[in-house]
GROMACS .gro file of C-alpha atoms in nm:
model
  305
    1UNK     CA    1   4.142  -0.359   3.182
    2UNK     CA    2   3.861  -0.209   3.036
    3UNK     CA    3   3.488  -0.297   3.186
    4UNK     CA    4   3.257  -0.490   2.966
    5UNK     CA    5   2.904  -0.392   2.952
    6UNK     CA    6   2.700  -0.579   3.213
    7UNK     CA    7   2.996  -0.687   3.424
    8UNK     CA    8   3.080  -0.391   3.647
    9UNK     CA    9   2.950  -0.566   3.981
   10UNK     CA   10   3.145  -0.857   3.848
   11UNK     CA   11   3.482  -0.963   3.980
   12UNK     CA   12   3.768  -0.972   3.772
   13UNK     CA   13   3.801  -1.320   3.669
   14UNK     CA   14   3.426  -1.252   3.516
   15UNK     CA   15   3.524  -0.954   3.323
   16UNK     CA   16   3.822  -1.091   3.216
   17UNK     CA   17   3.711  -1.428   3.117
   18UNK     CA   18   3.476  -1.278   2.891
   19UNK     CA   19   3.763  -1.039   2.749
   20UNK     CA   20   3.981  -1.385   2.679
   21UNK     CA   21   3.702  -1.502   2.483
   22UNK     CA   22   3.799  -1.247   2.201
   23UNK     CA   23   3.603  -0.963   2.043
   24UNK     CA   24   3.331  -1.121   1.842
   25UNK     CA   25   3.210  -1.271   2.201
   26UNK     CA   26   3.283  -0.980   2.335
   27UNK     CA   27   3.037  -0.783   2.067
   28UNK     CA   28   2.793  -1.038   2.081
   29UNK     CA   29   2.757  -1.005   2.468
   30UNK     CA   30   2.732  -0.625   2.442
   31UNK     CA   31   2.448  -0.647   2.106
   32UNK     CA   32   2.245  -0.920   2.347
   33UNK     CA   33   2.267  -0.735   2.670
   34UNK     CA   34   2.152  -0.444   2.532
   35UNK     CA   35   1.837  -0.550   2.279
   36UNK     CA   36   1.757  -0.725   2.615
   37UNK     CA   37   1.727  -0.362   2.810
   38UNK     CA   38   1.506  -0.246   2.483
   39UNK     CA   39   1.210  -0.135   2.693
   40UNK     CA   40   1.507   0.091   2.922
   41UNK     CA   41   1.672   0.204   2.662
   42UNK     CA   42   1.333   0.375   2.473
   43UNK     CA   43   1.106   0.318   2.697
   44UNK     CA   44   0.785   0.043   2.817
   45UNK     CA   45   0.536   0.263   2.554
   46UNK     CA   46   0.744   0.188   2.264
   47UNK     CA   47   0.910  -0.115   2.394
   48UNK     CA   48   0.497  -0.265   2.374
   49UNK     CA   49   0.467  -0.186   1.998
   50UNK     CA   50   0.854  -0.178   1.821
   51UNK     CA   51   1.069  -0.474   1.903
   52UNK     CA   52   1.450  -0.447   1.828
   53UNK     CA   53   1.533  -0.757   1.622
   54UNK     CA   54   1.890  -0.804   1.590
   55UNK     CA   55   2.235  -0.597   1.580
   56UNK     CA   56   2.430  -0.685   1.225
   57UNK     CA   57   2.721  -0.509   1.065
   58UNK     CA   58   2.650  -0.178   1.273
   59UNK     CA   59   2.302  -0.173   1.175
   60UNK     CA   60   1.973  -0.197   1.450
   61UNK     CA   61   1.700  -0.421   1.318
   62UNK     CA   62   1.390  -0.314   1.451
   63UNK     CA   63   0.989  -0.480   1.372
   64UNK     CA   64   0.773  -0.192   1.363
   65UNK     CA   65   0.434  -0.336   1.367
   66UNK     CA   66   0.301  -0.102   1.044
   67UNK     CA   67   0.408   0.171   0.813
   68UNK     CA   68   0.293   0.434   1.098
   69UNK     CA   69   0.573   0.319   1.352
   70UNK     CA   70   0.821   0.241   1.095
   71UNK     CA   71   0.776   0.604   1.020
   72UNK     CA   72   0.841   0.749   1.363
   73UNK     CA   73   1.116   0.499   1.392
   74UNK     CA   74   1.289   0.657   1.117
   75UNK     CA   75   1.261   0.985   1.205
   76UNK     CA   76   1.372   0.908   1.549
   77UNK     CA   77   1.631   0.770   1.414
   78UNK     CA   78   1.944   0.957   1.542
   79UNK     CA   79   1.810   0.971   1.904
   80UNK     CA   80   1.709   0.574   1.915
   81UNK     CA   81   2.103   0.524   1.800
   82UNK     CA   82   2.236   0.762   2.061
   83UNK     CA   83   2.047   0.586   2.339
   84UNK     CA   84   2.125   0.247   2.207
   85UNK     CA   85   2.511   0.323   2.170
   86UNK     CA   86   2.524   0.509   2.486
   87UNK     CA   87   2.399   0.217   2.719
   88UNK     CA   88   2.621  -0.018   2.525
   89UNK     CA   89   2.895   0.219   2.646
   90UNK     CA   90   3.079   0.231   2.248
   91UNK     CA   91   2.958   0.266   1.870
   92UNK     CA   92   2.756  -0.046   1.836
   93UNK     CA   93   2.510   0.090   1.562
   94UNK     CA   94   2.539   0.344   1.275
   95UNK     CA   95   2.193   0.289   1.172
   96UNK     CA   96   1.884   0.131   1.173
   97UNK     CA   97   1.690  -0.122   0.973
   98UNK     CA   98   1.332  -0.304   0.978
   99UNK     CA   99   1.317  -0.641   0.983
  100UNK     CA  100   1.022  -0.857   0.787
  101UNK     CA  101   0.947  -1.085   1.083
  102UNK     CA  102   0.966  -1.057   1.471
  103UNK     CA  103   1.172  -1.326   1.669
  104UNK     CA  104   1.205  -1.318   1.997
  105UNK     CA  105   1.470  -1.137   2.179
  106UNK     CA  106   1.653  -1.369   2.413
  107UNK     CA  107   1.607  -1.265   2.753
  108UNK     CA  108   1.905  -1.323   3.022
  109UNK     CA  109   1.789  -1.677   3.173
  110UNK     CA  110   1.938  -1.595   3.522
  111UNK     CA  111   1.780  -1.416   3.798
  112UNK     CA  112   1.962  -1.166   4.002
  113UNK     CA  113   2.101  -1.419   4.287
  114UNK     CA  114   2.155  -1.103   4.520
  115UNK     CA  115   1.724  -1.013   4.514
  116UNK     CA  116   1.591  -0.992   4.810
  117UNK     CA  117   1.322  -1.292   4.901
  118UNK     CA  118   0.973  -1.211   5.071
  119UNK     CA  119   1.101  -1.423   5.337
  120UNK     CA  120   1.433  -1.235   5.412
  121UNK     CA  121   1.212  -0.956   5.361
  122UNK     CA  122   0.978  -1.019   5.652
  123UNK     CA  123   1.250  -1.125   5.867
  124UNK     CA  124   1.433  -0.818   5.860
  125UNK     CA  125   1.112  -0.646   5.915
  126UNK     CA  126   1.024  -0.850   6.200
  127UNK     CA  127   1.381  -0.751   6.336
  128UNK     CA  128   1.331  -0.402   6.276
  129UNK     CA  129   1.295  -0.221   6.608
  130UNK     CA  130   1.019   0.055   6.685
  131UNK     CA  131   1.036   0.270   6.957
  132UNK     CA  132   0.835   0.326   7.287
  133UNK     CA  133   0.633   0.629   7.114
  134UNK     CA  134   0.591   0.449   6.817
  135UNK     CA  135   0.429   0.155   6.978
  136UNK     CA  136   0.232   0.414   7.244
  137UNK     CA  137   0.066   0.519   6.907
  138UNK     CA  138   0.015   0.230   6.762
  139UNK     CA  139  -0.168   0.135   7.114
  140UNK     CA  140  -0.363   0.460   7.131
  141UNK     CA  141  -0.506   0.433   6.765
  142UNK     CA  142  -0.655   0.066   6.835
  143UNK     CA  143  -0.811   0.168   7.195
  144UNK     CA  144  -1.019   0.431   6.971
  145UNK     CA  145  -1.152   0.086   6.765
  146UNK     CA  146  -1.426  -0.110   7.027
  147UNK     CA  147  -1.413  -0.451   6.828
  148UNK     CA  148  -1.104  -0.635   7.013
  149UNK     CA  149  -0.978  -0.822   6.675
  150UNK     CA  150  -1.031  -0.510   6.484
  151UNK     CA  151  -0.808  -0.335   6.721
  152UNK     CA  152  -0.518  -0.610   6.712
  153UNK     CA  153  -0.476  -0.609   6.311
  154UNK     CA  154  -0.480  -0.174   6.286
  155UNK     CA  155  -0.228  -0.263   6.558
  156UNK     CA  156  -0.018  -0.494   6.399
  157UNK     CA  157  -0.093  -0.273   6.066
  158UNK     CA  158   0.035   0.035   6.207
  159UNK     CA  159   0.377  -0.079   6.348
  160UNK     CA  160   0.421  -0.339   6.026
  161UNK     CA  161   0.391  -0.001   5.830
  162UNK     CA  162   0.613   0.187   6.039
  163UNK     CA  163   0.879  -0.081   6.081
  164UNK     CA  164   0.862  -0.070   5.670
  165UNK     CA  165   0.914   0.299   5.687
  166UNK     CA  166   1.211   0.228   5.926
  167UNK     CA  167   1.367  -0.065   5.739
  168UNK     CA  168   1.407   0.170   5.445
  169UNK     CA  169   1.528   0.451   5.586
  170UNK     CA  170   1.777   0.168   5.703
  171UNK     CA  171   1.846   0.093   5.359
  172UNK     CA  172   1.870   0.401   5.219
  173UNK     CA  173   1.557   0.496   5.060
  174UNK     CA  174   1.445   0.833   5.014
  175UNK     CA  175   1.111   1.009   5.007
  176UNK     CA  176   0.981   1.076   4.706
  177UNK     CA  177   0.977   1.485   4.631
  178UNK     CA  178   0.615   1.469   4.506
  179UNK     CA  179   0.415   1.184   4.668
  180UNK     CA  180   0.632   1.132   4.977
  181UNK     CA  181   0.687   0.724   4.947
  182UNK     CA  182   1.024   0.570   5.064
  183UNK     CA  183   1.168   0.500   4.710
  184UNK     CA  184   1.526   0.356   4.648
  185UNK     CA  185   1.607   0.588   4.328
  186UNK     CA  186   1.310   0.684   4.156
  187UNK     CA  187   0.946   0.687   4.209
  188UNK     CA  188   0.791   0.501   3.884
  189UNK     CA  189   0.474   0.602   3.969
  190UNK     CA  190   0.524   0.943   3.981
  191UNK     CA  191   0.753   0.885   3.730
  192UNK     CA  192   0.478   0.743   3.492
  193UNK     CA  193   0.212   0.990   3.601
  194UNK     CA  194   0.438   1.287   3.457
  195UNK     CA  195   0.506   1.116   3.131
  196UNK     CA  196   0.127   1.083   3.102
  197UNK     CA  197   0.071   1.446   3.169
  198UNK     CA  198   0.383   1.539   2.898
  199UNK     CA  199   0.205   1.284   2.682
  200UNK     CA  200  -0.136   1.438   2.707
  201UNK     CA  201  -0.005   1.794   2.617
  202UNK     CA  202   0.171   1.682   2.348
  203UNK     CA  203  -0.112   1.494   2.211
  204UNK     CA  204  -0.305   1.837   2.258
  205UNK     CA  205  -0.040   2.070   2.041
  206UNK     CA  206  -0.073   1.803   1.739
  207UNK     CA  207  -0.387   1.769   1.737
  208UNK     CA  208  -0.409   2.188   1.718
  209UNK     CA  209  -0.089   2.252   1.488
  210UNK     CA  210  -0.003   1.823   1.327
  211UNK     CA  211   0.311   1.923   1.147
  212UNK     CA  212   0.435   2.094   1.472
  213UNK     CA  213   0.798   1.947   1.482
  214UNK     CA  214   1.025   1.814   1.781
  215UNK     CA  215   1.166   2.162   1.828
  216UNK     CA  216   0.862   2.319   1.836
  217UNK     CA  217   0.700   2.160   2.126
  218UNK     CA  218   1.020   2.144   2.314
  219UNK     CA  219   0.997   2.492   2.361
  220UNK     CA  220   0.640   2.448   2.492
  221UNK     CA  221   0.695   2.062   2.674
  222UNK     CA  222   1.056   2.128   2.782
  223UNK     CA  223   1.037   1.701   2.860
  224UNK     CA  224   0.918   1.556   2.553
  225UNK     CA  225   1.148   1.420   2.333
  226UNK     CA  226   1.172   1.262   1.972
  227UNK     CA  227   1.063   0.931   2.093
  228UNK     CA  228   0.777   1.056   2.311
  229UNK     CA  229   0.685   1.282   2.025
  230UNK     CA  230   0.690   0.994   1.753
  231UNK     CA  231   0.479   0.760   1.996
  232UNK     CA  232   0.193   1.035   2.038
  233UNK     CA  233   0.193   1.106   1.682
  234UNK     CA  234   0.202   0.731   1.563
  235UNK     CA  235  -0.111   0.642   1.804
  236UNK     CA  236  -0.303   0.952   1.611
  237UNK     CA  237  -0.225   0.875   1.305
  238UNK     CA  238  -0.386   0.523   1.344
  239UNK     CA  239  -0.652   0.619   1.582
  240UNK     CA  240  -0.776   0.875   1.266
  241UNK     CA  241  -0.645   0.667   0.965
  242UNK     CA  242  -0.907   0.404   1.134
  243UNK     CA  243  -1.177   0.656   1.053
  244UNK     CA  244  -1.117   0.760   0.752
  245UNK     CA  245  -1.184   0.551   0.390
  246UNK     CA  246  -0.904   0.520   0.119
  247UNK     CA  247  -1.136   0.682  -0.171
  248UNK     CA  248  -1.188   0.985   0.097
  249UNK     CA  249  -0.859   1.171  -0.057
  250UNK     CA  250  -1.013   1.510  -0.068
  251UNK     CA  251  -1.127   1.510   0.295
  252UNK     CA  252  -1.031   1.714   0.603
  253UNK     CA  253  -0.902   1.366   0.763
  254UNK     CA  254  -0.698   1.310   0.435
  255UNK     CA  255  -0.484   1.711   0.522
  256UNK     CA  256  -0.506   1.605   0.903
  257UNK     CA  257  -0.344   1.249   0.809
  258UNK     CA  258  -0.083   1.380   0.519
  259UNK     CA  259   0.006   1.666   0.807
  260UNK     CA  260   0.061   1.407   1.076
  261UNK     CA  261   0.238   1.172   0.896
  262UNK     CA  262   0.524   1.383   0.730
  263UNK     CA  263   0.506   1.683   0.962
  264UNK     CA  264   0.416   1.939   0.686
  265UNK     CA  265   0.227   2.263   0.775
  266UNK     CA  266  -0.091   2.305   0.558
  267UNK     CA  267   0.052   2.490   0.309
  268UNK     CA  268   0.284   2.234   0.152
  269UNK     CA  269  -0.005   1.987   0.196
  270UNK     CA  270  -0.069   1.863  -0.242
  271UNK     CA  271  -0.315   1.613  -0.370
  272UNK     CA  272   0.028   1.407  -0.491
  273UNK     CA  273   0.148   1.402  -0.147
  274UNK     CA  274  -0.201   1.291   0.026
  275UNK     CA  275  -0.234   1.017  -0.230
  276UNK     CA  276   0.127   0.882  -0.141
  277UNK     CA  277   0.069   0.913   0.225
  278UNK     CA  278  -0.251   0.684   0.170
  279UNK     CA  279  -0.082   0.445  -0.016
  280UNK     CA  280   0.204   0.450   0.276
  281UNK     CA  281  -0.072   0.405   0.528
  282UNK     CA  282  -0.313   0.157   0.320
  283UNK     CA  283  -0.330  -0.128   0.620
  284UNK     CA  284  -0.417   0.144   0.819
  285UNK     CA  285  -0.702   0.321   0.619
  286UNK     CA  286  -1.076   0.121   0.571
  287UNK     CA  287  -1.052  -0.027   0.284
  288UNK     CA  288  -1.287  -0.265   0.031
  289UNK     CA  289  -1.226  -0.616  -0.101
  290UNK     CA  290  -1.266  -0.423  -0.431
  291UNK     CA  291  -0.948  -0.223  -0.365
  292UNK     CA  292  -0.754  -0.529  -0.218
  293UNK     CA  293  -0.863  -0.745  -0.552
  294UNK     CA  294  -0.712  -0.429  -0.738
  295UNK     CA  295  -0.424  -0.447  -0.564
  296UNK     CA  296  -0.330  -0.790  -0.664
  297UNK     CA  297  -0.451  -0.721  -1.032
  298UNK     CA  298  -0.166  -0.495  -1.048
  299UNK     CA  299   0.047  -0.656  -0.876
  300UNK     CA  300   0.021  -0.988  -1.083
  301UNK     CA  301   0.058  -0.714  -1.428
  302UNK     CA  302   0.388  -0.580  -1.299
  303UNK     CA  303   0.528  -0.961  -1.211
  304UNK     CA  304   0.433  -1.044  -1.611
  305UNK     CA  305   0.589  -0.741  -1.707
   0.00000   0.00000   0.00000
């Protein structure tokens, strides 16, 4: 019997019970398990600013919060569906779509009952053993302190932090290659402080070259990738649309913006193409009340019409 998503620590009666219940169960388990492992599957930065919606008829509906994320979203697209079909372990999505309004995504209601409490915790540190050099230090270190309480809690300090290092090494936990901390798996904060250093010089390459593509800085970031890529670029687009006015067409923001938004080197940069990629961007740009009260003049002309 094959394994459903979510159940391989399960015992059989689990996976199969949930095979019994048919395949539209079956789909809906896998579709909610995995919009539930969003921020996993794509990662916390984008996880904070696109939601993923819904899974209908092979289609991903995602909220992207403006037309600068939808963007990236859609030229992501072929990576976000390999990630999202790979962790549901089948073809769950061909594509994907935007939806008009963010629900929530149901979150599993149960709690891991194997996880560890802080009390079972500080038992099995308490029972953790240290030996008679460990201790001798531990001794040694508070005779150099001349305050007597100040010498019982570096005491206690240094064997509670030894008996931690012990109790993991116990466990199975591994030093991590760069900052040396017991870590079962991998080190997140090392782990985060690399993607902020792949982050900052990718952020550096567009703001030199802005239609540099994926490829491009691959060869130059070996780590980034499309989604990494489409985040950086999405924050700049903002951070400069928020500077620049919509009547400023013919300004060096208006090339940086038309550049960064559809990844096209300076040469293919047009007036026609700037003027659609403000209108794409509009809730993005400053704007007037003028230009808003235009908006809906035309607006309420086509409805007549």
């Amino acid at each position: 019997m094959r394994t459903t998503l979510g159940t391989a620590n399960a015992g059989d009666d689990v996976r199969a019970a949930i095979h019994r219940l048919g395949p539209k169960f079956e789909r809906d388990y896998i579709a909610h398990t995995t919009l539930s492992h969003w921020a996993d599957i794509v990662g916390d930065m984008i996880a904070r600013r696109v939601r993923a919606v819904a899974v209908r008829d092979g289609k991903l509906f995602l909220y992207a919060p403006d037309a600068t994320w939808k963007n990236e979203m859609r030229m992501s697209a072929p990576e976000i569906i390999q990630r999202v079909n790979n962790y549901a372990g089948g073809r769950l999505v061909k594509e994907i779509a935007f939806a008009r309004t963010m629900r929530p995504v149901p979150m599993d209601a149960e709690e891991d009952g194997d996880a560890e409490t802080p009390f079972a915790y500080a038992r099995a540190l308490i029972r953790t053993g240290l030996s008679d050099a460990e201790i001798a230090a531990g001794a040694q270190l508070a005779e150099s302190v001349s305050d007597e309480k100040l010498a019982v809690k570096i005491r206690r300090a240094y064997q509670t932090t030894r008996k931690a290092k012990r109790l993991k090494e116990q466990r199975g936990f591994l030093p991590c290659p760069i900052c040396g901390r017991m870590v079962n798996g991998v080190c997140h904060d090392c782990r985060r402080s690399e993607e902020r250093r792949v982050r900052r010089e990718v952020r550096a390459i567009l703001q030199r070259e802005p239609w540099a593509k994926l490829a491009d800085i691959v060869r130059r970031v070996p780590s980034c990738d499309a989604l990494l890529l489409g985040s950086e670029r999405a924050d700049l687009v903002r951070r400069i649309a928020g500077e620049t006015d919509y009547t400023a067409q013919d300004s060096e923001n208006a090339r940086l913006l038309t550049m960064l938004h559809r990844g096209l080197p300076p040469e293919e940069v047009t007036p026609k193409k700037i003027q659609s990629t403000f209108w794409e961007l509009r809730n993005e740009l400053i704007t007037t009340r003028e230009f808003w009260e235009e908006m809906k003049k035309r607006k309420g002309s086509k409805k007549k019409l």
